[in-house]
Amino acid sequence: MNNKVYFTPGPSELYPTVPQHMQEAMAQKIGSISHRSKQFQEIYASVESSVRELLQLPDEYEVFFVSSATEIWERAIQNNVRRESFHLVNGSFSKRFYETAKELGREAHAHEVPFGQGFDVASISVPETAELVALIQNETSSGACMPVGELNQFREKAPAEALIYVDAVSSLPYPAIDFAKVDAVYFSVQKCFGLPAGLGVWLVNDRCMAKAREMQDEGLSIGSYHTLPSLLDKALVSQTVETPNVLNIYLLGKVVQDMNQKGVDAIRKETEAKAEQIYTFLEGSSIFSPAVANPQHRSRTTIVANTTIPASEVNKLLAPFDMQVGSGYGKYKESQIRIANFPAHSPEQVESLIEKLKSISA
Ligand SMILES: *Cc1c(COP(=O)(O)O)cnc(C)c1O
């Protein structure tokens, strides 16, 4: 039996209702049903409508299920960029999207700031030729975030035709995205949705769809099975192109229903309250300190702290209490810890973590 509470930034602690939904899925033999059956179509349609409700998604957006956010980076470039993309980079995930564009032979440009910093949006100019603007709402590697008010400024900054993409992989449903100000938003279920990994959700508007069709009509390659038009063809009949992760789609629907019942406002308020407690602790600690200097750019969902005790040692000290935090990312593996503050983490669990971190620094 593993009683550990995972504060790792994804995979992480599962949403508390997942075990019961998993049991029900087994009882219903969800793992055995055909993805072309009416039963699957009903599951799909219900998940889609729950996601629309939670995020208050406008009608001009489609909801597509793919394998991961990493896949979405590749599909975004294939379907929406003829020649040129522009990326805001401040850590490993935003950099990976930029590199994907280059690997696919596009002319990718980056506006890069040091690890652990947010962006000074006023000083950024988007090239006139950029077809896709890649924004990072929450950079999980460094704990820097971009408030919605900053995301919203890019519609005016970017050329009229440019498509604005938002990586909200480790923050949704926390940020109240203004979907009219952007064109595509994406997330993976193993972060804030508290599910096992293996499902990416890609929200795209009609402008992204139109661009993909234009490129296809020009005879350009927009990829193979997961082109936007083929994803839409199947989504219109509540199906996927390939045999999908039916179990995880089912579980996502159940968790999002639970979240809707709790209410997205309550989830957002609770996230903020827990984040504030964690940052207050970090600021007063003799061992830990917030890694992101500007409080405005401190993530509420993936909190990164500098540590004078190696991260592996912090986890050794937490182990007897059945708790684990994330180590730092890449070269910060030992000098930083990352604390996931997801909807799955209850206020009591967060309080208890803070208490233990206090005791190890005493
Ligand atoms: C985890 C993460 C990704 C990649 O998600 P996968 O599901 O592993 O493909 C992309 N962007 C950010 C910000 C992430 O935290």
PDB file of N, CA and C in Angstrom, residues 73 87-99 119 136 139 141 167:
ATOM      1  N   TRP A  73       2.061  20.299 -29.674  1.00  0.00           N
ATOM      2  CA  TRP A  73       3.096  21.183 -30.229  1.00  0.00           C
ATOM      3  C   TRP A  73       3.345  20.841 -31.695  1.00  0.00           C
ATOM      4  N   HIS A  87       7.793  32.470 -30.509  1.00  0.00           N
ATOM      5  CA  HIS A  87       7.618  31.805 -29.214  1.00  0.00           C
ATOM      6  C   HIS A  87       8.147  32.648 -28.065  1.00  0.00           C
ATOM      7  N   LEU A  88       7.357  32.755 -27.016  1.00  0.00           N
ATOM      8  CA  LEU A  88       7.850  33.320 -25.768  1.00  0.00           C
ATOM      9  C   LEU A  88       8.474  32.166 -24.982  1.00  0.00           C
ATOM     10  N   VAL A  89       9.746  32.340 -24.612  1.00  0.00           N
ATOM     11  CA  VAL A  89      10.474  31.237 -23.972  1.00  0.00           C
ATOM     12  C   VAL A  89      11.040  31.698 -22.630  1.00  0.00           C
ATOM     13  N   ASN A  90      10.704  30.958 -21.570  1.00  0.00           N
ATOM     14  CA  ASN A  90      11.297  31.250 -20.253  1.00  0.00           C
ATOM     15  C   ASN A  90      11.509  29.986 -19.425  1.00  0.00           C
ATOM     16  N   GLY A  91      11.702  28.883 -20.117  1.00  0.00           N
ATOM     17  CA  GLY A  91      11.932  27.625 -19.399  1.00  0.00           C
ATOM     18  C   GLY A  91      11.877  26.469 -20.380  1.00  0.00           C
ATOM     19  N   SER A  92      11.911  25.272 -19.846  1.00  0.00           N
ATOM     20  CA  SER A  92      12.123  24.085 -20.673  1.00  0.00           C
ATOM     21  C   SER A  92      10.930  23.718 -21.547  1.00  0.00           C
ATOM     22  N   PHE A  93       9.708  23.925 -21.042  1.00  0.00           N
ATOM     23  CA  PHE A  93       8.540  23.543 -21.844  1.00  0.00           C
ATOM     24  C   PHE A  93       8.319  24.523 -22.994  1.00  0.00           C
ATOM     25  N   SER A  94       8.410  25.821 -22.699  1.00  0.00           N
ATOM     26  CA  SER A  94       8.235  26.797 -23.779  1.00  0.00           C
ATOM     27  C   SER A  94       9.351  26.651 -24.815  1.00  0.00           C
ATOM     28  N   LYS A  95      10.545  26.289 -24.360  1.00  0.00           N
ATOM     29  CA  LYS A  95      11.656  26.099 -25.302  1.00  0.00           C
ATOM     30  C   LYS A  95      11.413  24.880 -26.195  1.00  0.00           C
ATOM     31  N   ARG A  96      10.797  23.851 -25.618  1.00  0.00           N
ATOM     32  CA  ARG A  96      10.573  22.623 -26.384  1.00  0.00           C
ATOM     33  C   ARG A  96       9.605  22.870 -27.558  1.00  0.00           C
ATOM     34  N   PHE A  97       8.596  23.711 -27.348  1.00  0.00           N
ATOM     35  CA  PHE A  97       7.658  24.038 -28.439  1.00  0.00           C
ATOM     36  C   PHE A  97       8.430  24.743 -29.562  1.00  0.00           C
ATOM     37  N   TYR A  98       9.269  25.689 -29.178  1.00  0.00           N
ATOM     38  CA  TYR A  98      10.107  26.430 -30.135  1.00  0.00           C
ATOM     39  C   TYR A  98      11.000  25.467 -30.937  1.00  0.00           C
ATOM     40  N   GLU A  99      11.611  24.524 -30.227  1.00  0.00           N
ATOM     41  CA  GLU A  99      12.493  23.557 -30.900  1.00  0.00           C
ATOM     42  C   GLU A  99      11.712  22.641 -31.837  1.00  0.00           C
ATOM     43  N   PHE A 119       7.475  37.692 -18.301  1.00  0.00           N
ATOM     44  CA  PHE A 119       7.795  38.553 -19.447  1.00  0.00           C
ATOM     45  C   PHE A 119       7.363  39.989 -19.186  1.00  0.00           C
ATOM     46  N   ILE A 136       3.130  31.012 -23.079  1.00  0.00           N
ATOM     47  CA  ILE A 136       3.207  29.997 -22.027  1.00  0.00           C
ATOM     48  C   ILE A 136       2.551  30.580 -20.778  1.00  0.00           C
ATOM     49  N   GLU A 139       4.824  28.148 -16.864  1.00  0.00           N
ATOM     50  CA  GLU A 139       6.063  27.413 -17.205  1.00  0.00           C
ATOM     51  C   GLU A 139       6.424  26.510 -16.025  1.00  0.00           C
ATOM     52  N   SER A 141       8.578  24.246 -15.502  1.00  0.00           N
ATOM     53  CA  SER A 141       9.971  23.985 -15.125  1.00  0.00           C
ATOM     54  C   SER A 141      10.487  25.032 -14.141  1.00  0.00           C
ATOM     55  N   ASP A 167      -0.218  27.675 -23.933  1.00  0.00           N
ATOM     56  CA  ASP A 167       0.093  26.456 -23.178  1.00  0.00           C
ATOM     57  C   ASP A 167      -0.397  26.689 -21.746  1.00  0.00           C
TER      58      ASP A 167
END
